[in-house]
XYZ file of C-alpha atoms in Angstrom:
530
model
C 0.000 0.000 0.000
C 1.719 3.294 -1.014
C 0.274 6.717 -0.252
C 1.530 10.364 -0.954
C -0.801 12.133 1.563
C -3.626 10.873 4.300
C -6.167 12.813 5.167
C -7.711 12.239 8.473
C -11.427 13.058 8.872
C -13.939 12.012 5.915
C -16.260 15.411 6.196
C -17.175 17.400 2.963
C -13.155 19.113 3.248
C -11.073 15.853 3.617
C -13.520 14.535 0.607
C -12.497 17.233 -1.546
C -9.290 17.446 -1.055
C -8.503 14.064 -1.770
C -10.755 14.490 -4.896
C -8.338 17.996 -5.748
C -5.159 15.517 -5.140
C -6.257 12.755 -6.983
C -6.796 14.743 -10.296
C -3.127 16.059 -9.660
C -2.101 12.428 -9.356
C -1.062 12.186 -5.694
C -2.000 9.058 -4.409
C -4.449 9.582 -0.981
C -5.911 7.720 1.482
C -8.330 9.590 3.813
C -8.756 7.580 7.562
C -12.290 8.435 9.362
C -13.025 6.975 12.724
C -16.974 6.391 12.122
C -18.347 3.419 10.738
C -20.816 5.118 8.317
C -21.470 9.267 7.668
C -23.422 11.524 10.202
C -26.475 12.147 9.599
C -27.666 14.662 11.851
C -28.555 17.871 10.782
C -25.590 20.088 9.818
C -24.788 22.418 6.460
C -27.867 22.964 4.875
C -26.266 24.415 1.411
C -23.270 26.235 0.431
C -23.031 30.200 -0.077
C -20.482 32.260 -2.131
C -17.400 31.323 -4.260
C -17.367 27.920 -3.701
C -20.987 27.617 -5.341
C -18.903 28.435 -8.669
C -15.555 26.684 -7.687
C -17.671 23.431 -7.667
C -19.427 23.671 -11.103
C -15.393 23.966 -12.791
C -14.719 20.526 -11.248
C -18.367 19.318 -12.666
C -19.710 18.813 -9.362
C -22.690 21.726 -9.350
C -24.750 19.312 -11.562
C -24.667 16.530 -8.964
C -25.557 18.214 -6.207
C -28.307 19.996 -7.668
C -30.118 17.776 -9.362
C -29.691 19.902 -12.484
C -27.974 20.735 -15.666
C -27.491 24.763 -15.622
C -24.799 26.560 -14.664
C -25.114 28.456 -11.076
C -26.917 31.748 -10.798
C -26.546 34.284 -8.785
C -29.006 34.726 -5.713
C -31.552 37.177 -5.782
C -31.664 37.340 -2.341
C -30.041 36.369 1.033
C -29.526 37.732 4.089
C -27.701 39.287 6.951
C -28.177 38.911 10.722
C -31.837 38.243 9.230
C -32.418 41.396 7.230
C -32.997 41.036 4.258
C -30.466 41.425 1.762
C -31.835 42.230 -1.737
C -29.565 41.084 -4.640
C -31.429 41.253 -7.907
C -30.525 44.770 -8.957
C -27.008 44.208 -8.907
C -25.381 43.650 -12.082
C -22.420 42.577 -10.811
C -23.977 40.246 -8.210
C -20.918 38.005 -6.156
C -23.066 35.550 -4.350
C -24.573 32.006 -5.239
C -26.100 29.722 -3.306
C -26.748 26.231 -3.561
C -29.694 24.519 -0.804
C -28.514 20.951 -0.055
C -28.097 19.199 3.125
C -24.707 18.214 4.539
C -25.493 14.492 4.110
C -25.875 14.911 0.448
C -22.643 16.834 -0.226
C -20.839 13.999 1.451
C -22.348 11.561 -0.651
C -21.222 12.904 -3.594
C -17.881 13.826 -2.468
C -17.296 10.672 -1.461
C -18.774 8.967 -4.769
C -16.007 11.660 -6.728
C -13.630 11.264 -4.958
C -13.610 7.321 -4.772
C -14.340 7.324 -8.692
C -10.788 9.183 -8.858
C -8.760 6.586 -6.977
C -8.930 7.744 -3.443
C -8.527 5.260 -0.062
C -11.195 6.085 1.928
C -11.020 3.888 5.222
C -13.526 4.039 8.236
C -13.375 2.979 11.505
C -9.999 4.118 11.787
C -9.155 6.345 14.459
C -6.229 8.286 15.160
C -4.708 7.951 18.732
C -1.342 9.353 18.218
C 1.352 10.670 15.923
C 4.770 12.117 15.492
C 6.729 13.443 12.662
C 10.659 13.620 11.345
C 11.490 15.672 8.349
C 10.947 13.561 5.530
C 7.653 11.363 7.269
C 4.492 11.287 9.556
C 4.325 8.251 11.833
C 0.648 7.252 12.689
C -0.983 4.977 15.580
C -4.190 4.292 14.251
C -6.819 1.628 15.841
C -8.425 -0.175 13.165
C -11.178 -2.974 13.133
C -8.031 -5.158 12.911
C -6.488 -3.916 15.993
C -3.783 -0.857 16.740
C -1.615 -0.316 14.140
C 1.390 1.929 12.636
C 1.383 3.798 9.440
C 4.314 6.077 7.675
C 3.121 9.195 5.299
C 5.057 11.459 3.752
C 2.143 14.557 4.506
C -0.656 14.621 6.684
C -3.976 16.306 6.556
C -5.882 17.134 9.668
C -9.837 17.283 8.804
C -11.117 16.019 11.514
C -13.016 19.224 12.898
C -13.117 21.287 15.799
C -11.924 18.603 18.275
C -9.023 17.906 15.749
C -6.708 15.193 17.349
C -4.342 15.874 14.367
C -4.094 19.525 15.530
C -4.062 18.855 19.582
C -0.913 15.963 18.572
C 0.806 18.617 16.312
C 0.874 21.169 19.350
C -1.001 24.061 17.323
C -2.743 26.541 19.214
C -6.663 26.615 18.835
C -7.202 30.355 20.541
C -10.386 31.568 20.713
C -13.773 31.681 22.577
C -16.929 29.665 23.456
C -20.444 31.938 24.110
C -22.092 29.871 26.381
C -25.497 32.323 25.966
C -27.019 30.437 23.294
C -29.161 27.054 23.068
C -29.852 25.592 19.593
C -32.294 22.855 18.839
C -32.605 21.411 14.546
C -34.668 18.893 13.926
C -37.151 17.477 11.089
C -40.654 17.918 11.584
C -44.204 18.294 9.584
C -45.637 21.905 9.589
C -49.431 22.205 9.955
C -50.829 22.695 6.248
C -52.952 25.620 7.766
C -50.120 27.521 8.392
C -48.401 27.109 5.106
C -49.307 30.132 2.603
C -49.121 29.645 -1.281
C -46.323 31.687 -1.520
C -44.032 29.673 0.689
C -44.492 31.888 4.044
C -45.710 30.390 6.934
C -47.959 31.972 9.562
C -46.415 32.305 12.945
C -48.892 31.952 16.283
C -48.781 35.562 16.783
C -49.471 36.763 13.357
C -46.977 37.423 10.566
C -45.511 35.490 8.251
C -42.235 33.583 8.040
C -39.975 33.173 4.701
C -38.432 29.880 4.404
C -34.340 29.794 4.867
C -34.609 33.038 6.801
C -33.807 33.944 10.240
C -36.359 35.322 12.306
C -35.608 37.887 15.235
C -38.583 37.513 17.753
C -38.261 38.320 21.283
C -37.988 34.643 22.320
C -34.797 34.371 20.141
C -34.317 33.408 16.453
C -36.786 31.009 14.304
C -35.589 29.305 11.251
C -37.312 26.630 8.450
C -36.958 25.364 5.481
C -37.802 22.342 3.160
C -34.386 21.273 1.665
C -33.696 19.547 -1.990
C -34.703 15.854 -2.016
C -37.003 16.010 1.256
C -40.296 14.918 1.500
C -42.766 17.410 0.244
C -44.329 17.914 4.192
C -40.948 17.566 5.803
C -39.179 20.775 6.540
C -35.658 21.520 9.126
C -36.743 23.827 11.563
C -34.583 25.512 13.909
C -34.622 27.925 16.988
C -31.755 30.011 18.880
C -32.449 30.949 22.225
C -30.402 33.712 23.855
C -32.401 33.167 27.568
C -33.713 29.713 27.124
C -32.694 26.923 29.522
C -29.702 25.694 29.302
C -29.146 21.627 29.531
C -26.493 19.854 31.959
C -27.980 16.338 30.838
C -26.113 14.492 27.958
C -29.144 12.883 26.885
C -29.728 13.188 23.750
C -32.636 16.143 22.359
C -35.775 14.635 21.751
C -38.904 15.463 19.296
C -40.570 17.298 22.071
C -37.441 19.893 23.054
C -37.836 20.852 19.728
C -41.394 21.589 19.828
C -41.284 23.407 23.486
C -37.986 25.262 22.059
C -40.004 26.198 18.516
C -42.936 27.166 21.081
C -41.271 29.337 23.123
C -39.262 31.559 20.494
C -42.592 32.473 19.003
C -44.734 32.815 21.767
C -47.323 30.185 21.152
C -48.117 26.929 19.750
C -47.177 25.925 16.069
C -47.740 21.896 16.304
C -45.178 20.459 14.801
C -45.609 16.287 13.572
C -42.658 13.979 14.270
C -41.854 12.720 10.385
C -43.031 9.307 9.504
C -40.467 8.447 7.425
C -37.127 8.051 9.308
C -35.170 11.495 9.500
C -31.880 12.554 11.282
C -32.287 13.143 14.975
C -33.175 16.218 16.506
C -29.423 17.858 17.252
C -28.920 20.285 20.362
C -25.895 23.159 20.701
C -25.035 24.896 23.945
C -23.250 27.737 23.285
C -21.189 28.756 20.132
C -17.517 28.838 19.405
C -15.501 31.142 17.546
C -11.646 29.788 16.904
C -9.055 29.379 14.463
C -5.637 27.609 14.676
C -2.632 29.979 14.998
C -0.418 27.775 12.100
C -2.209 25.599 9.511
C 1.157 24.092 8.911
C 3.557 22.343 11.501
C 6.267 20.256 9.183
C 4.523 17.680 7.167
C 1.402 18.359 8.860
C -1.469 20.754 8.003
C -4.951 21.860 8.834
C -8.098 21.957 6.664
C -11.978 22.894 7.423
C -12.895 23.226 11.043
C -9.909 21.698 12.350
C -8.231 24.991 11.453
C -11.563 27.433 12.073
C -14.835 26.995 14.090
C -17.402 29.391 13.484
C -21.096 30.288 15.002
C -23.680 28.789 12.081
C -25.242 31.361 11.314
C -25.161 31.739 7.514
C -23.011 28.430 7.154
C -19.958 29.787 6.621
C -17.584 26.837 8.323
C -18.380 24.601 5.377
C -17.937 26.604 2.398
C -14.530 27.717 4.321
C -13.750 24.499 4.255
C -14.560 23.488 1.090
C -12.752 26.616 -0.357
C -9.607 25.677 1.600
C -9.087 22.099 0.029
C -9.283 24.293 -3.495
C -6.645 26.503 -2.912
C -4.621 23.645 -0.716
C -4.814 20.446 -3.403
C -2.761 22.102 -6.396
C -0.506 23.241 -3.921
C 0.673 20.367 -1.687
C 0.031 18.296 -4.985
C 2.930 20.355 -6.166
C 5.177 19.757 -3.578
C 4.354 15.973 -3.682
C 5.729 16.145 -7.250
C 8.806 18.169 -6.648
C 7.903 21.525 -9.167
C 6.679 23.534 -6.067
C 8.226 26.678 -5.523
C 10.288 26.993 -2.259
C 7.372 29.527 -0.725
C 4.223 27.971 -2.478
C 2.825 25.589 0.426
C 3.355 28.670 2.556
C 0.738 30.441 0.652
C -2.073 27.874 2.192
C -2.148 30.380 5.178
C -1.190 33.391 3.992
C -4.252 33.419 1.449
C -6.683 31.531 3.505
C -6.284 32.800 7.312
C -7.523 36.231 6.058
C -10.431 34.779 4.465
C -11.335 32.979 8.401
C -10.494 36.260 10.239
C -13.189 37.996 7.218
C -15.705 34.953 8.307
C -15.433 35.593 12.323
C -16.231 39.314 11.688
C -19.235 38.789 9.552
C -20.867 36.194 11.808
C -19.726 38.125 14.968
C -21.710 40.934 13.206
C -24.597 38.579 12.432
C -25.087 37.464 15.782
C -24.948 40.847 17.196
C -27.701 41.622 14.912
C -29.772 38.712 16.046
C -29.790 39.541 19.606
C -32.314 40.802 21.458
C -33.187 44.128 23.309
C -33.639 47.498 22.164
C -30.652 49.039 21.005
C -30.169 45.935 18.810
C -33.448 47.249 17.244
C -32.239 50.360 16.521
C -28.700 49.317 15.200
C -30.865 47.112 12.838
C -32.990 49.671 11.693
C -29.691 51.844 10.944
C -28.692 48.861 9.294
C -31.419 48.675 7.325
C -31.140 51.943 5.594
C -27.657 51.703 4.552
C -28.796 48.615 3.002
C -31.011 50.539 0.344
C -27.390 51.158 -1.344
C -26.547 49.146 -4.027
C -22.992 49.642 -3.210
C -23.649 48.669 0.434
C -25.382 45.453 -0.661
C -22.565 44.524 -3.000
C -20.066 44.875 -0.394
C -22.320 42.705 2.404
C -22.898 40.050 -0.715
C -19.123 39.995 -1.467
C -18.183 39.788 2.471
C -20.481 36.854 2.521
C -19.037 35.586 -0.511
C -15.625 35.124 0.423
C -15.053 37.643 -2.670
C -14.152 40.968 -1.175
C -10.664 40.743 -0.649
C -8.562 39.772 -3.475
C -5.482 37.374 -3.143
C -1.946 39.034 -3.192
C -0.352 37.371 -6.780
C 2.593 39.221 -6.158
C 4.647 40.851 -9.168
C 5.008 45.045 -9.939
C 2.969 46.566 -10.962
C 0.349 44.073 -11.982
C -2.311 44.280 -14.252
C -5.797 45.236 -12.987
C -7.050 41.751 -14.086
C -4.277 39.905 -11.677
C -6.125 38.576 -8.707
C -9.865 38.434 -10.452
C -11.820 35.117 -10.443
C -12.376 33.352 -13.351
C -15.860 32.542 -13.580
C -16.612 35.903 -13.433
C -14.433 36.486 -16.730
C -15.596 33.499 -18.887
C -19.111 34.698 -19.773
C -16.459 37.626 -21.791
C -14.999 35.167 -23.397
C -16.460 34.613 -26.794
C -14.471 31.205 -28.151
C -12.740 28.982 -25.903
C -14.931 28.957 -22.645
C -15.637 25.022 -23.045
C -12.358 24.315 -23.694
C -11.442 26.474 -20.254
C -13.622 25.008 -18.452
C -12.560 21.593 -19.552
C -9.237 22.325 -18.301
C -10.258 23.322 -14.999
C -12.143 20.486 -14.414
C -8.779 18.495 -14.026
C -7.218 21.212 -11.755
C -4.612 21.935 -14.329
C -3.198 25.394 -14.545
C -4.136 27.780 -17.790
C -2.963 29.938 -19.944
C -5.654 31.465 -21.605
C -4.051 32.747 -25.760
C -6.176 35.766 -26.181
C -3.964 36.771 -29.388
C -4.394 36.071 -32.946
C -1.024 34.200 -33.813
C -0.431 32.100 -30.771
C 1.809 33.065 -27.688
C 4.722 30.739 -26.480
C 4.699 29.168 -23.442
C 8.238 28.282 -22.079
C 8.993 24.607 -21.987
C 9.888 24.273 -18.835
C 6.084 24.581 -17.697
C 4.662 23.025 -21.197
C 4.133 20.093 -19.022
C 2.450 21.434 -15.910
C -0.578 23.632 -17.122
C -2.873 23.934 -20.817
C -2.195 26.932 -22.985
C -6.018 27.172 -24.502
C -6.630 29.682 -27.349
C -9.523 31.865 -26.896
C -11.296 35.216 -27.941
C -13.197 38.057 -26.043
C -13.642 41.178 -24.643
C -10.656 40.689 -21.897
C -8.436 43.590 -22.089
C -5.047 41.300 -21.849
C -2.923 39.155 -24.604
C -2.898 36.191 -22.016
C -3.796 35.895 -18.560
C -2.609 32.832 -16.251
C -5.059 30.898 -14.124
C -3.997 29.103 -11.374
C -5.746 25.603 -10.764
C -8.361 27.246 -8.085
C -9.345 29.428 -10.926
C -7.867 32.775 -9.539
C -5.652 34.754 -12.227
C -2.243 35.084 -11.327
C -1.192 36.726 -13.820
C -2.656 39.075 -16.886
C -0.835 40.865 -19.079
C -1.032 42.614 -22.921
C 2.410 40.832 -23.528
C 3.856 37.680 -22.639
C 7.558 38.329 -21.535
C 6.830 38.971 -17.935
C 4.304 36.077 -17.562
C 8.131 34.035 -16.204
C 7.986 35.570 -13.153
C 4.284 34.793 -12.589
C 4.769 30.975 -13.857
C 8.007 30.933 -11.527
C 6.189 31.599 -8.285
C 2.913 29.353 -8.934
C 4.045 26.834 -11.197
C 7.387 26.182 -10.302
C 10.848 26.982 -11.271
C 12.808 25.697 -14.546
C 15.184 23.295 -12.873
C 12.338 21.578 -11.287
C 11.341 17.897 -11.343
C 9.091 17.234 -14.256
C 5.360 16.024 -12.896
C 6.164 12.293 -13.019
C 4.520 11.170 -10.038
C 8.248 10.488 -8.843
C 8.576 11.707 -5.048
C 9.870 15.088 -5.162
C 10.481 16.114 -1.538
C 13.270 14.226 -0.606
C 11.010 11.608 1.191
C 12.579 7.870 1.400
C 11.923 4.504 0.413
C 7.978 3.317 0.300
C 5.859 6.542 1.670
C 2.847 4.339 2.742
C 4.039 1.358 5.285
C 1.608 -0.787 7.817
C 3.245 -2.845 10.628
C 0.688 -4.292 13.363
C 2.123 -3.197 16.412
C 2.367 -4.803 19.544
């Protein structure tokens, strides 16, 4: 058994990662210590970049159910106001409804189909580390055992054991104020309008996927993708409800006295007939993130490097967006035609982004609160949302799109740093072919000239130069493998400095699945240990 990299932790991150290395040809084998996926309510869609990231590696399709491309949202919304997007022109955000569960599926199924080791019921109980390797003590259905890797991925969320073994630092804070009950249940087909609402006990209506500030707490519902036509997720947050000491687990009925007392009356809610995740509890919320996502050979991914309050969703599209920008790279490395800084990069792009995320939902939750002044900061808030340029900048914070990477280079081009999906509808020949390029995780260089442009030959054989046309103001422009342009220019002579710090130098080893790092001998060993 040989593996480049093992992922530990089988959520919707590790999936995709090992799906992202896999298409780069690094062998993977991802170790989860559950017998089968959770099932309990978690993610209940994905918001913002990653929406669009997804449908260049073919997955949108799958996990909607359907053929088109994504759309922007017309609407979403912030700390529960609403946040109206269809006047924009330039709108950032997409959304995609889909529960957890079903993302995991067809992760899983993707990344499987591409050659990936997925394991359960392997747990990880120790590990330690030496320059070139990662020693593992797993226990495994066939007793304890010990495995050598040459890099190891920690995705095994908030409670990471790879991050608590590797010694990183997991500062932060829990809010102990709130109590959260999700569960499944059947709403009463009186109170379901024809427009979607539903009528609350004390009047007023209720949008689906919307959080509702009441002065009980917050009140949430929706009917997700693939459920049964009378089965919706509902949800309360309760800043003054009781708070449990019991480990047993949340039952049917504390969701129905929680739902009950955050609107201030009675809306019967029907325990599903068909079987449905259990009702799920939180106590409190926490707001963390890892002070290194890299120790040696070892690195963090998804929550095991950020935790963040719910609201909005934003741990797993953080997550998901992390294995993007960390696959290419650490496949690099793997392969030897890394430059010296690239792996470094992981962190500097994407701790930003987290520090962005525990703002917003900070912000969110203070919005949510109760009491007066909250009002009034909400109905401030609400006026400065009539701006178009105020809602752009709320839908691009939510997005994950507001703050551009730093490329590097002088004076770059104003193109250097966009995302590419929002430049292919310019393009008017070559999009397909693009997009067919992407889906591999191969870096581009899109030809935007009439008689060809030369790519050095050092990198013919580590990214597609695809000839296109359109109304993109450059001769060329270079797009890394998580579709961000690194480069744009109106000639190509400079593009060597670009290619040089993303795609490796000349002198490095050519992308023949040969180990590159200096790691020794077999990189994937099993011994049974006594």
């Amino acid at each position: 058994m040989t593996s480049d990299v093992t992922i530990i932790g089988a959520g919707p991150a590790g999936l995709l990662l090992a799906a992202e290395l896999q298409l780069a040809g690094v062998s993977t084998t991802v170790l989860d210590q559950n017998a089968r996926p959770d099932t309990t309510p978690r993610a209940n869609g994905l918001v913002g970049r990653i929406v669009q990231a997804l449908h260049l590696r073919g997955l949108h399709q799958p996990l909607s159910g359907q053929p088109d491309a994504p759309q922007p949202t017309p609407r979403f919304q912030f700390g529960g106001l609403p946040l109206e997007l269809n006047t924009l022109p330039d709108n950032p955000l997409y959304t995609l409804p889909v529960p957890q569960h079903r993302i995991e599926q067809v992760l899983h199924d993707h990344a499987s189909a591409l050659g990936a080791d997925i394991r359960r019921e392997h747990q990880l109980t120790a590990l330690s580390q030496t320059p070139d390797q990662v020693t593992l003590h797993v226990r495994t259905p066939d007793g304890e055992r010990q495995f050598t890797t040459r890099w190891l991925i920690g995705a095994d969320g908030a409670h990471s054991t790879v991050r608590r073994e590797a010694g990183i630092a997991f500062p932060g804070h829990t809010d102990r104020r709130f109590v959260s009950h999700i569960g499944h249940a059947h709403l009463p087909a009186d109170r379901l309008n024809s427009d979607g609402t539903l009528t609350l006990p004390a009047g007023g209506h209720a949008r689906p996927f919307t959080h509702h500030r009441l002065p009980g707490g917050v009140f949430t519902f929706a009917r997700l993708p693939g459920a049964a036509t009378d089965t919706y997720l509902v949800a309360t947050m309760e800043w003054t409800g009781p708070h449990h000491s019991t480990d047993a687990p949340p039952t049917h009925d504390d969701l129905q006295h929680a739902t009950d007392r955050v609107l201030g009356g009675h809306l019967p809610l029907q325990q599903p007939h068909t079987p449905t995740p259990p009702t799920r509890r939180l106590t409190g919320v926490n707001l963390r993130q890892a002070d290194a996502y890299r120790s040696g050979r070892i690195l963090l991914l998804g929550d095991a490097a950020h935790v963040y309050p719910a609201v909005g969703g934003p741990g797993l599209n953080l997550g998901l967006n992390d294995a993007i920008n960390l696959g290419w790279k650490l496949a690099a490395q793997v392969h030897g035609t890394a430059a010296p800084n690239l792996l470094d990069t992981y962190q500097t792009e994407r701790a930003p982004v987290a520090r962005r995320v525990a703002l917003q939902t900070r912000a969110q939750l203070a919005l949510l609160a109760p009491g007066d002044d909250i009002t009034a900061l909400r109905d401030l808030f609400t006026d400065l949302l009539d701006s178009d340029h105020t809602r752009h900048g709320v839908a691009a914070l939510l997005a994950g799109a507001d703050r551009p990477y730093d490329m590097g280079g002088t004076d770059p081009h104003p193109l250097t740093g966009a995302w590419l999906p929002d430049l292919l509808p310019r393009l008017t020949e070559g999009a397909d072919a693009v997009r067919d390029a992407l889906r591999s995780a191969r870096g581009v260089l899109i030809d935007l000239t009439i008689d060809g442009v030369s790519l050095p030959s050092a990198w013919r054989h580590r990214l597609d130069v695809i000839p296109a046309h359109g109304e993109i103001d450059a001769d060329a422009v270079l797009v890394r493998p998580d579709g961000y342009l690194a480069w744009a220019g109106t000639g190509t002579d400079d593009v060597t400095e670009a290619l040089r710090r993303w795609f490796g130098t000349e002198s490095a080893a050519a992308h023949d699945g040969s180990p590159g790092d200096g790691a020794p001998g077999d990189p994937w060993t099993a011994q049974v240990t006594s």
